[in-house]
Amino acid sequence: MGEAPRIGILAVQGNFREHAAVLRRLGAEPVEVRKPEQLEQLDGLVIPGGESTAIMRLVRLYGLEDAIRGFARPVLGTCAGMILLDREHLGLLDVEVARNAYGRQVASFEADLELAGEEWPLRGVFIRAPRVVETGPEVEVLAELDGEPVLLRQGRLLVASFHPELTDDTRVHERFLELVEEERHVRA
Ligand code: GLN
């Protein structure tokens, strides 16, 4: 790895500080994003979990909608961040998502997830998580919970319905930074 990758984190609402801490720990430089021009000169972008309706409203208010749509580098979306990227919102990710769809009793829970290509399970923290109900042909499933996708990739987009920023296991962020490094090589 050359210079530390600069990773923007959409910082209008939700878990942006937790993502910044993980990225810093992995040697990246986190940059809080609240204005469209802050998306320039970034190597990647994280859209954190939180409340998707609030995040979407603020994204529109701050004029960030088109800027995020036009951002051509890797994006990591977690929980509400995945909702923002879906067909119904920014329309970058070819998936259909049902919000808060894991039922009331089990609105929040943890589960061990089997991760494609890895021996050790990944601990998933689910908080009023969205459920992926349909995926397009370009979407690759990297982890499932009870046969339903919870970690997915579509080209330069990586999305999780859980919160990898809330555990000490950094493998989702590492995979994201690998995508970032690959893209930087292509550009160099
Ligand atoms: N339930 C939230 C929403 O619909 C997502 C929850 C989360 O990001 N932890 O926006």
JSON list of C-alpha atoms and ligand atoms in Angstrom, two decimals:
[
{"chain": "A", "resi": 1, "resn": "MET", "atom": "CA", "xyz": [0.00, 0.00, 0.00]},
{"chain": "A", "resi": 2, "resn": "GLY", "atom": "CA", "xyz": [1.34, 3.42, -0.96]},
{"chain": "A", "resi": 3, "resn": "GLU", "atom": "CA", "xyz": [-0.08, 6.54, 0.59]},
{"chain": "A", "resi": 4, "resn": "ALA", "atom": "CA", "xyz": [-2.96, 5.96, 3.01]},
{"chain": "A", "resi": 5, "resn": "PRO", "atom": "CA", "xyz": [-6.24, 5.83, 1.08]},
{"chain": "A", "resi": 6, "resn": "ARG", "atom": "CA", "xyz": [-8.58, 8.74, 1.82]},
{"chain": "A", "resi": 7, "resn": "ILE", "atom": "CA", "xyz": [-11.99, 7.35, 2.66]},
{"chain": "A", "resi": 8, "resn": "GLY", "atom": "CA", "xyz": [-14.98, 9.65, 2.94]},
{"chain": "A", "resi": 9, "resn": "ILE", "atom": "CA", "xyz": [-17.65, 8.82, 5.49]},
{"chain": "A", "resi": 10, "resn": "LEU", "atom": "CA", "xyz": [-21.07, 10.32, 5.01]},
{"chain": "A", "resi": 11, "resn": "ALA", "atom": "CA", "xyz": [-21.39, 12.12, 8.33]},
{"chain": "A", "resi": 12, "resn": "VAL", "atom": "CA", "xyz": [-24.92, 13.53, 8.42]},
{"chain": "A", "resi": 13, "resn": "GLN", "atom": "CA", "xyz": [-26.44, 11.03, 10.89]},
{"chain": "A", "resi": 14, "resn": "GLY", "atom": "CA", "xyz": [-25.69, 7.59, 12.29]},
{"chain": "A", "resi": 15, "resn": "ASN", "atom": "CA", "xyz": [-22.55, 5.56, 13.00]},
{"chain": "A", "resi": 16, "resn": "PHE", "atom": "CA", "xyz": [-19.96, 7.59, 11.12]},
{"chain": "A", "resi": 17, "resn": "ARG", "atom": "CA", "xyz": [-17.52, 7.90, 14.06]},
{"chain": "A", "resi": 18, "resn": "GLU", "atom": "CA", "xyz": [-17.37, 4.14, 14.55]},
{"chain": "A", "resi": 19, "resn": "HIS", "atom": "CA", "xyz": [-16.52, 3.62, 10.87]},
{"chain": "A", "resi": 20, "resn": "ALA", "atom": "CA", "xyz": [-13.83, 6.30, 11.10]},
{"chain": "A", "resi": 21, "resn": "ALA", "atom": "CA", "xyz": [-12.24, 4.49, 14.04]},
{"chain": "A", "resi": 22, "resn": "VAL", "atom": "CA", "xyz": [-12.09, 1.15, 12.19]},
{"chain": "A", "resi": 23, "resn": "LEU", "atom": "CA", "xyz": [-10.67, 2.75, 9.04]},
{"chain": "A", "resi": 24, "resn": "ARG", "atom": "CA", "xyz": [-8.02, 4.61, 11.02]},
{"chain": "A", "resi": 25, "resn": "ARG", "atom": "CA", "xyz": [-7.07, 1.39, 12.75]},
{"chain": "A", "resi": 26, "resn": "LEU", "atom": "CA", "xyz": [-6.57, -0.22, 9.33]},
{"chain": "A", "resi": 27, "resn": "GLY", "atom": "CA", "xyz": [-4.26, 2.59, 8.18]},
{"chain": "A", "resi": 28, "resn": "ALA", "atom": "CA", "xyz": [-6.72, 4.58, 6.05]},
{"chain": "A", "resi": 29, "resn": "GLU", "atom": "CA", "xyz": [-7.43, 8.28, 6.42]},
{"chain": "A", "resi": 30, "resn": "PRO", "atom": "CA", "xyz": [-11.11, 8.89, 7.21]},
{"chain": "A", "resi": 31, "resn": "VAL", "atom": "CA", "xyz": [-12.68, 12.14, 6.01]},
{"chain": "A", "resi": 32, "resn": "GLU", "atom": "CA", "xyz": [-16.12, 13.25, 7.23]},
{"chain": "A", "resi": 33, "resn": "VAL", "atom": "CA", "xyz": [-18.35, 14.24, 4.31]},
{"chain": "A", "resi": 34, "resn": "ARG", "atom": "CA", "xyz": [-21.21, 16.74, 4.59]},
{"chain": "A", "resi": 35, "resn": "LYS", "atom": "CA", "xyz": [-20.83, 18.73, 1.37]},
{"chain": "A", "resi": 36, "resn": "PRO", "atom": "CA", "xyz": [-20.76, 17.61, -2.28]},
{"chain": "A", "resi": 37, "resn": "GLU", "atom": "CA", "xyz": [-17.31, 19.09, -2.95]},
{"chain": "A", "resi": 38, "resn": "GLN", "atom": "CA", "xyz": [-15.87, 16.93, -0.16]},
{"chain": "A", "resi": 39, "resn": "LEU", "atom": "CA", "xyz": [-16.39, 13.90, -2.39]},
{"chain": "A", "resi": 40, "resn": "GLU", "atom": "CA", "xyz": [-13.60, 15.06, -4.67]},
{"chain": "A", "resi": 41, "resn": "GLN", "atom": "CA", "xyz": [-10.21, 13.42, -4.21]},
{"chain": "A", "resi": 42, "resn": "LEU", "atom": "CA", "xyz": [-11.49, 10.54, -2.16]},
{"chain": "A", "resi": 43, "resn": "ASP", "atom": "CA", "xyz": [-10.51, 6.94, -2.85]},
{"chain": "A", "resi": 44, "resn": "GLY", "atom": "CA", "xyz": [-13.71, 5.50, -1.42]},
{"chain": "A", "resi": 45, "resn": "LEU", "atom": "CA", "xyz": [-16.87, 6.32, 0.50]},
{"chain": "A", "resi": 46, "resn": "VAL", "atom": "CA", "xyz": [-18.68, 4.77, 3.46]},
{"chain": "A", "resi": 47, "resn": "ILE", "atom": "CA", "xyz": [-22.41, 5.27, 3.97]},
{"chain": "A", "resi": 48, "resn": "PRO", "atom": "CA", "xyz": [-23.05, 4.26, 7.58]},
{"chain": "A", "resi": 49, "resn": "GLY", "atom": "CA", "xyz": [-26.04, 2.84, 9.40]},
{"chain": "A", "resi": 50, "resn": "GLY", "atom": "CA", "xyz": [-28.45, 5.03, 11.24]},
{"chain": "A", "resi": 51, "resn": "GLU", "atom": "CA", "xyz": [-31.92, 6.02, 10.16]},
{"chain": "A", "resi": 52, "resn": "SER", "atom": "CA", "xyz": [-32.28, 5.87, 6.39]},
{"chain": "A", "resi": 53, "resn": "THR", "atom": "CA", "xyz": [-35.19, 8.33, 6.25]},
{"chain": "A", "resi": 54, "resn": "ALA", "atom": "CA", "xyz": [-33.16, 10.91, 8.20]},
{"chain": "A", "resi": 55, "resn": "ILE", "atom": "CA", "xyz": [-29.98, 10.27, 6.21]},
{"chain": "A", "resi": 56, "resn": "MET", "atom": "CA", "xyz": [-31.82, 10.51, 2.89]},
{"chain": "A", "resi": 57, "resn": "ARG", "atom": "CA", "xyz": [-33.53, 13.75, 3.92]},
{"chain": "A", "resi": 58, "resn": "LEU", "atom": "CA", "xyz": [-30.20, 15.30, 4.93]},
{"chain": "A", "resi": 59, "resn": "VAL", "atom": "CA", "xyz": [-28.49, 14.04, 1.78]},
{"chain": "A", "resi": 60, "resn": "ARG", "atom": "CA", "xyz": [-31.10, 15.92, -0.27]},
{"chain": "A", "resi": 61, "resn": "LEU", "atom": "CA", "xyz": [-30.93, 19.00, 1.95]},
{"chain": "A", "resi": 62, "resn": "TYR", "atom": "CA", "xyz": [-27.13, 19.21, 1.61]},
{"chain": "A", "resi": 63, "resn": "GLY", "atom": "CA", "xyz": [-27.29, 18.66, -2.14]},
{"chain": "A", "resi": 64, "resn": "LEU", "atom": "CA", "xyz": [-25.38, 15.39, -1.88]},
{"chain": "A", "resi": 65, "resn": "GLU", "atom": "CA", "xyz": [-27.72, 13.19, -3.90]},
{"chain": "A", "resi": 66, "resn": "ASP", "atom": "CA", "xyz": [-26.20, 13.71, -7.36]},
{"chain": "A", "resi": 67, "resn": "ALA", "atom": "CA", "xyz": [-22.68, 13.88, -5.96]},
{"chain": "A", "resi": 68, "resn": "ILE", "atom": "CA", "xyz": [-23.02, 10.44, -4.40]},
{"chain": "A", "resi": 69, "resn": "ARG", "atom": "CA", "xyz": [-24.66, 9.08, -7.56]},
{"chain": "A", "resi": 70, "resn": "GLY", "atom": "CA", "xyz": [-21.74, 10.39, -9.58]},
{"chain": "A", "resi": 71, "resn": "PHE", "atom": "CA", "xyz": [-19.07, 9.10, -7.20]},
{"chain": "A", "resi": 72, "resn": "ALA", "atom": "CA", "xyz": [-17.27, 6.49, -9.29]},
{"chain": "A", "resi": 73, "resn": "ARG", "atom": "CA", "xyz": [-15.10, 4.85, -6.63]},
{"chain": "A", "resi": 74, "resn": "PRO", "atom": "CA", "xyz": [-15.74, 2.02, -4.16]},
{"chain": "A", "resi": 75, "resn": "VAL", "atom": "CA", "xyz": [-18.60, 2.50, -1.71]},
{"chain": "A", "resi": 76, "resn": "LEU", "atom": "CA", "xyz": [-19.30, 0.58, 1.49]},
{"chain": "A", "resi": 77, "resn": "GLY", "atom": "CA", "xyz": [-22.91, 0.78, 2.69]},
{"chain": "A", "resi": 78, "resn": "THR", "atom": "CA", "xyz": [-23.95, -0.69, 6.02]},
{"chain": "A", "resi": 79, "resn": "CYS", "atom": "CA", "xyz": [-27.53, -1.14, 7.23]},
{"chain": "A", "resi": 80, "resn": "ALA", "atom": "CA", "xyz": [-29.27, 2.20, 6.50]},
{"chain": "A", "resi": 81, "resn": "GLY", "atom": "CA", "xyz": [-26.34, 2.81, 4.11]},
{"chain": "A", "resi": 82, "resn": "MET", "atom": "CA", "xyz": [-27.40, -0.25, 2.13]},
{"chain": "A", "resi": 83, "resn": "ILE", "atom": "CA", "xyz": [-30.97, 1.09, 2.01]},
{"chain": "A", "resi": 84, "resn": "LEU", "atom": "CA", "xyz": [-29.69, 4.40, 0.62]},
{"chain": "A", "resi": 85, "resn": "LEU", "atom": "CA", "xyz": [-27.90, 2.65, -2.23]},
{"chain": "A", "resi": 86, "resn": "ASP", "atom": "CA", "xyz": [-30.83, 0.41, -3.22]},
{"chain": "A", "resi": 87, "resn": "ARG", "atom": "CA", "xyz": [-33.20, 0.61, -6.21]},
{"chain": "A", "resi": 88, "resn": "GLU", "atom": "CA", "xyz": [-35.69, 2.81, -4.38]},
{"chain": "A", "resi": 89, "resn": "HIS", "atom": "CA", "xyz": [-33.27, 5.44, -3.11]},
{"chain": "A", "resi": 90, "resn": "LEU", "atom": "CA", "xyz": [-30.04, 6.35, -4.92]},
{"chain": "A", "resi": 91, "resn": "GLY", "atom": "CA", "xyz": [-30.54, 3.48, -7.35]},
{"chain": "A", "resi": 92, "resn": "LEU", "atom": "CA", "xyz": [-26.88, 2.42, -7.52]},
{"chain": "A", "resi": 93, "resn": "LEU", "atom": "CA", "xyz": [-27.36, -1.07, -6.17]},
{"chain": "A", "resi": 94, "resn": "ASP", "atom": "CA", "xyz": [-29.59, -3.54, -7.97]},
{"chain": "A", "resi": 95, "resn": "VAL", "atom": "CA", "xyz": [-31.34, -4.88, -4.89]},
{"chain": "A", "resi": 96, "resn": "GLU", "atom": "CA", "xyz": [-34.74, -4.52, -3.34]},
{"chain": "A", "resi": 97, "resn": "VAL", "atom": "CA", "xyz": [-34.73, -4.08, 0.40]},
{"chain": "A", "resi": 98, "resn": "ALA", "atom": "CA", "xyz": [-37.46, -4.33, 3.02]},
{"chain": "A", "resi": 99, "resn": "ARG", "atom": "CA", "xyz": [-36.81, -2.01, 5.94]},
{"chain": "A", "resi": 100, "resn": "ASN", "atom": "CA", "xyz": [-37.01, -3.18, 9.57]},
{"chain": "A", "resi": 101, "resn": "ALA", "atom": "CA", "xyz": [-38.02, -6.56, 8.26]},
{"chain": "A", "resi": 102, "resn": "TYR", "atom": "CA", "xyz": [-36.67, -8.92, 10.91]},
{"chain": "A", "resi": 103, "resn": "GLY", "atom": "CA", "xyz": [-39.77, -8.56, 13.07]},
{"chain": "A", "resi": 104, "resn": "ARG", "atom": "CA", "xyz": [-40.43, -6.74, 16.32]},
{"chain": "A", "resi": 105, "resn": "GLN", "atom": "CA", "xyz": [-39.32, -9.32, 18.89]},
{"chain": "A", "resi": 106, "resn": "VAL", "atom": "CA", "xyz": [-35.98, -9.80, 17.24]},
{"chain": "A", "resi": 107, "resn": "ALA", "atom": "CA", "xyz": [-35.48, -6.25, 16.05]},
{"chain": "A", "resi": 108, "resn": "SER", "atom": "CA", "xyz": [-31.86, -6.43, 17.18]},
{"chain": "A", "resi": 109, "resn": "PHE", "atom": "CA", "xyz": [-29.74, -9.54, 17.48]},
{"chain": "A", "resi": 110, "resn": "GLU", "atom": "CA", "xyz": [-26.31, -11.01, 16.81]},
{"chain": "A", "resi": 111, "resn": "ALA", "atom": "CA", "xyz": [-25.46, -14.02, 14.69]},
{"chain": "A", "resi": 112, "resn": "ASP", "atom": "CA", "xyz": [-22.40, -15.83, 13.37]},
{"chain": "A", "resi": 113, "resn": "LEU", "atom": "CA", "xyz": [-22.16, -15.51, 9.62]},
{"chain": "A", "resi": 114, "resn": "GLU", "atom": "CA", "xyz": [-20.30, -17.74, 7.26]},
{"chain": "A", "resi": 115, "resn": "LEU", "atom": "CA", "xyz": [-18.12, -15.61, 5.08]},
{"chain": "A", "resi": 116, "resn": "ALA", "atom": "CA", "xyz": [-17.30, -16.74, 1.52]},
{"chain": "A", "resi": 117, "resn": "GLY", "atom": "CA", "xyz": [-13.69, -17.90, 1.32]},
{"chain": "A", "resi": 118, "resn": "GLU", "atom": "CA", "xyz": [-13.03, -17.73, 5.07]},
{"chain": "A", "resi": 119, "resn": "GLU", "atom": "CA", "xyz": [-12.70, -20.33, 7.77]},
{"chain": "A", "resi": 120, "resn": "TRP", "atom": "CA", "xyz": [-13.83, -18.24, 10.74]},
{"chain": "A", "resi": 121, "resn": "PRO", "atom": "CA", "xyz": [-17.39, -16.97, 11.05]},
{"chain": "A", "resi": 122, "resn": "LEU", "atom": "CA", "xyz": [-18.06, -13.29, 11.17]},
{"chain": "A", "resi": 123, "resn": "ARG", "atom": "CA", "xyz": [-20.11, -11.91, 14.06]},
{"chain": "A", "resi": 124, "resn": "GLY", "atom": "CA", "xyz": [-22.96, -9.89, 12.65]},
{"chain": "A", "resi": 125, "resn": "VAL", "atom": "CA", "xyz": [-24.69, -7.24, 14.76]},
{"chain": "A", "resi": 126, "resn": "PHE", "atom": "CA", "xyz": [-28.16, -6.61, 13.34]},
{"chain": "A", "resi": 127, "resn": "ILE", "atom": "CA", "xyz": [-30.07, -3.53, 14.53]},
{"chain": "A", "resi": 128, "resn": "ARG", "atom": "CA", "xyz": [-33.52, -3.10, 13.00]},
{"chain": "A", "resi": 129, "resn": "ALA", "atom": "CA", "xyz": [-31.87, -4.47, 9.94]},
{"chain": "A", "resi": 130, "resn": "PRO", "atom": "CA", "xyz": [-33.09, -4.31, 6.39]},
{"chain": "A", "resi": 131, "resn": "ARG", "atom": "CA", "xyz": [-33.82, -7.57, 4.63]},
{"chain": "A", "resi": 132, "resn": "VAL", "atom": "CA", "xyz": [-32.71, -8.11, 1.07]},
{"chain": "A", "resi": 133, "resn": "VAL", "atom": "CA", "xyz": [-35.74, -9.41, -0.81]},
{"chain": "A", "resi": 134, "resn": "GLU", "atom": "CA", "xyz": [-34.45, -9.38, -4.38]},
{"chain": "A", "resi": 135, "resn": "THR", "atom": "CA", "xyz": [-31.07, -9.13, -6.08]},
{"chain": "A", "resi": 136, "resn": "GLY", "atom": "CA", "xyz": [-30.17, -8.36, -9.68]},
{"chain": "A", "resi": 137, "resn": "PRO", "atom": "CA", "xyz": [-27.85, -10.55, -11.81]},
{"chain": "A", "resi": 138, "resn": "GLU", "atom": "CA", "xyz": [-24.71, -8.49, -11.11]},
{"chain": "A", "resi": 139, "resn": "VAL", "atom": "CA", "xyz": [-25.00, -8.94, -7.36]},
{"chain": "A", "resi": 140, "resn": "GLU", "atom": "CA", "xyz": [-22.73, -11.44, -5.65]},
{"chain": "A", "resi": 141, "resn": "VAL", "atom": "CA", "xyz": [-23.64, -12.81, -2.21]},
{"chain": "A", "resi": 142, "resn": "LEU", "atom": "CA", "xyz": [-20.68, -12.97, 0.21]},
{"chain": "A", "resi": 143, "resn": "ALA", "atom": "CA", "xyz": [-22.51, -13.98, 3.39]},
{"chain": "A", "resi": 144, "resn": "GLU", "atom": "CA", "xyz": [-25.96, -15.26, 4.28]},
{"chain": "A", "resi": 145, "resn": "LEU", "atom": "CA", "xyz": [-28.11, -15.57, 7.36]},
{"chain": "A", "resi": 146, "resn": "ASP", "atom": "CA", "xyz": [-30.63, -18.41, 7.24]},
{"chain": "A", "resi": 147, "resn": "GLY", "atom": "CA", "xyz": [-30.28, -18.56, 3.47]},
{"chain": "A", "resi": 148, "resn": "GLU", "atom": "CA", "xyz": [-30.79, -14.83, 2.92]},
{"chain": "A", "resi": 149, "resn": "PRO", "atom": "CA", "xyz": [-28.05, -12.50, 1.75]},
{"chain": "A", "resi": 150, "resn": "VAL", "atom": "CA", "xyz": [-26.60, -10.12, 4.36]},
{"chain": "A", "resi": 151, "resn": "LEU", "atom": "CA", "xyz": [-23.25, -9.18, 2.76]},
{"chain": "A", "resi": 152, "resn": "LEU", "atom": "CA", "xyz": [-23.26, -8.45, -0.96]},
{"chain": "A", "resi": 153, "resn": "ARG", "atom": "CA", "xyz": [-21.07, -7.04, -3.65]},
{"chain": "A", "resi": 154, "resn": "GLN", "atom": "CA", "xyz": [-21.95, -5.45, -6.95]},
{"chain": "A", "resi": 155, "resn": "GLY", "atom": "CA", "xyz": [-18.74, -4.37, -8.68]},
{"chain": "A", "resi": 156, "resn": "ARG", "atom": "CA", "xyz": [-17.28, -1.52, -6.61]},
{"chain": "A", "resi": 157, "resn": "LEU", "atom": "CA", "xyz": [-20.19, -1.53, -4.16]},
{"chain": "A", "resi": 158, "resn": "LEU", "atom": "CA", "xyz": [-20.02, -3.57, -0.95]},
{"chain": "A", "resi": 159, "resn": "VAL", "atom": "CA", "xyz": [-23.06, -3.63, 1.33]},
{"chain": "A", "resi": 160, "resn": "ALA", "atom": "CA", "xyz": [-23.97, -5.27, 4.62]},
{"chain": "A", "resi": 161, "resn": "SER", "atom": "CA", "xyz": [-27.34, -5.39, 6.38]},
{"chain": "A", "resi": 162, "resn": "PHE", "atom": "CA", "xyz": [-25.46, -5.61, 9.70]},
{"chain": "A", "resi": 163, "resn": "HIS", "atom": "CA", "xyz": [-22.94, -3.36, 11.50]},
{"chain": "A", "resi": 164, "resn": "PRO", "atom": "CA", "xyz": [-19.31, -4.40, 10.97]},
{"chain": "A", "resi": 165, "resn": "GLU", "atom": "CA", "xyz": [-18.19, -1.15, 12.61]},
{"chain": "A", "resi": 166, "resn": "LEU", "atom": "CA", "xyz": [-19.55, -2.32, 15.98]},
{"chain": "A", "resi": 167, "resn": "THR", "atom": "CA", "xyz": [-17.31, -5.37, 16.45]},
{"chain": "A", "resi": 168, "resn": "ASP", "atom": "CA", "xyz": [-13.54, -5.83, 16.62]},
{"chain": "A", "resi": 169, "resn": "ASP", "atom": "CA", "xyz": [-13.61, -8.00, 13.53]},
{"chain": "A", "resi": 170, "resn": "THR", "atom": "CA", "xyz": [-12.35, -5.76, 10.75]},
{"chain": "A", "resi": 171, "resn": "ARG", "atom": "CA", "xyz": [-12.70, -8.15, 7.81]},
{"chain": "A", "resi": 172, "resn": "VAL", "atom": "CA", "xyz": [-15.55, -6.32, 6.05]},
{"chain": "A", "resi": 173, "resn": "HIS", "atom": "CA", "xyz": [-13.62, -3.05, 6.13]},
{"chain": "A", "resi": 174, "resn": "GLU", "atom": "CA", "xyz": [-10.49, -4.91, 5.00]},
{"chain": "A", "resi": 175, "resn": "ARG", "atom": "CA", "xyz": [-12.38, -6.26, 1.98]},
{"chain": "A", "resi": 176, "resn": "PHE", "atom": "CA", "xyz": [-13.59, -2.77, 1.24]},
{"chain": "A", "resi": 177, "resn": "LEU", "atom": "CA", "xyz": [-10.04, -1.38, 1.43]},
{"chain": "A", "resi": 178, "resn": "GLU", "atom": "CA", "xyz": [-8.92, -4.15, -0.95]},
{"chain": "A", "resi": 179, "resn": "LEU", "atom": "CA", "xyz": [-11.49, -2.90, -3.47]},
{"chain": "A", "resi": 180, "resn": "VAL", "atom": "CA", "xyz": [-10.16, 0.61, -2.92]},
{"chain": "A", "resi": 181, "resn": "GLU", "atom": "CA", "xyz": [-6.56, -0.55, -3.54]},
{"chain": "A", "resi": 182, "resn": "GLU", "atom": "CA", "xyz": [-7.55, -2.44, -6.70]},
{"chain": "A", "resi": 183, "resn": "GLU", "atom": "CA", "xyz": [-9.25, 0.67, -8.09]},
{"chain": "A", "resi": 184, "resn": "ARG", "atom": "CA", "xyz": [-6.24, 2.83, -7.24]},
{"chain": "A", "resi": 185, "resn": "HIS", "atom": "CA", "xyz": [-3.98, 0.43, -9.17]},
{"chain": "A", "resi": 186, "resn": "VAL", "atom": "CA", "xyz": [-6.24, 0.63, -12.17]},
{"chain": "A", "resi": 187, "resn": "ARG", "atom": "CA", "xyz": [-6.03, 4.42, -12.04]},
{"chain": "A", "resi": 188, "resn": "ALA", "atom": "CA", "xyz": [-2.26, 4.58, -11.48]},
{"chain": "B", "resi": 1, "resn": "GLN", "atom": "N1", "xyz": [-34.01, 0.65, 10.48]},
{"chain": "B", "resi": 1, "resn": "GLN", "atom": "C1", "xyz": [-33.09, 1.60, 9.93]},
{"chain": "B", "resi": 1, "resn": "GLN", "atom": "C2", "xyz": [-33.65, 2.22, 8.66]},
{"chain": "B", "resi": 1, "resn": "GLN", "atom": "O1", "xyz": [-34.59, 1.76, 8.12]},
{"chain": "B", "resi": 1, "resn": "GLN", "atom": "C3", "xyz": [-31.75, 1.00, 9.64]},
{"chain": "B", "resi": 1, "resn": "GLN", "atom": "C4", "xyz": [-31.16, 0.55, 10.94]},
{"chain": "B", "resi": 1, "resn": "GLN", "atom": "C5", "xyz": [-29.70, 0.75, 11.03]},
{"chain": "B", "resi": 1, "resn": "GLN", "atom": "O2", "xyz": [-29.05, 1.35, 10.20]},
{"chain": "B", "resi": 1, "resn": "GLN", "atom": "N2", "xyz": [-29.19, 0.26, 12.13]},
{"chain": "B", "resi": 1, "resn": "GLN", "atom": "O3", "xyz": [-33.11, 3.20, 8.24]}
]
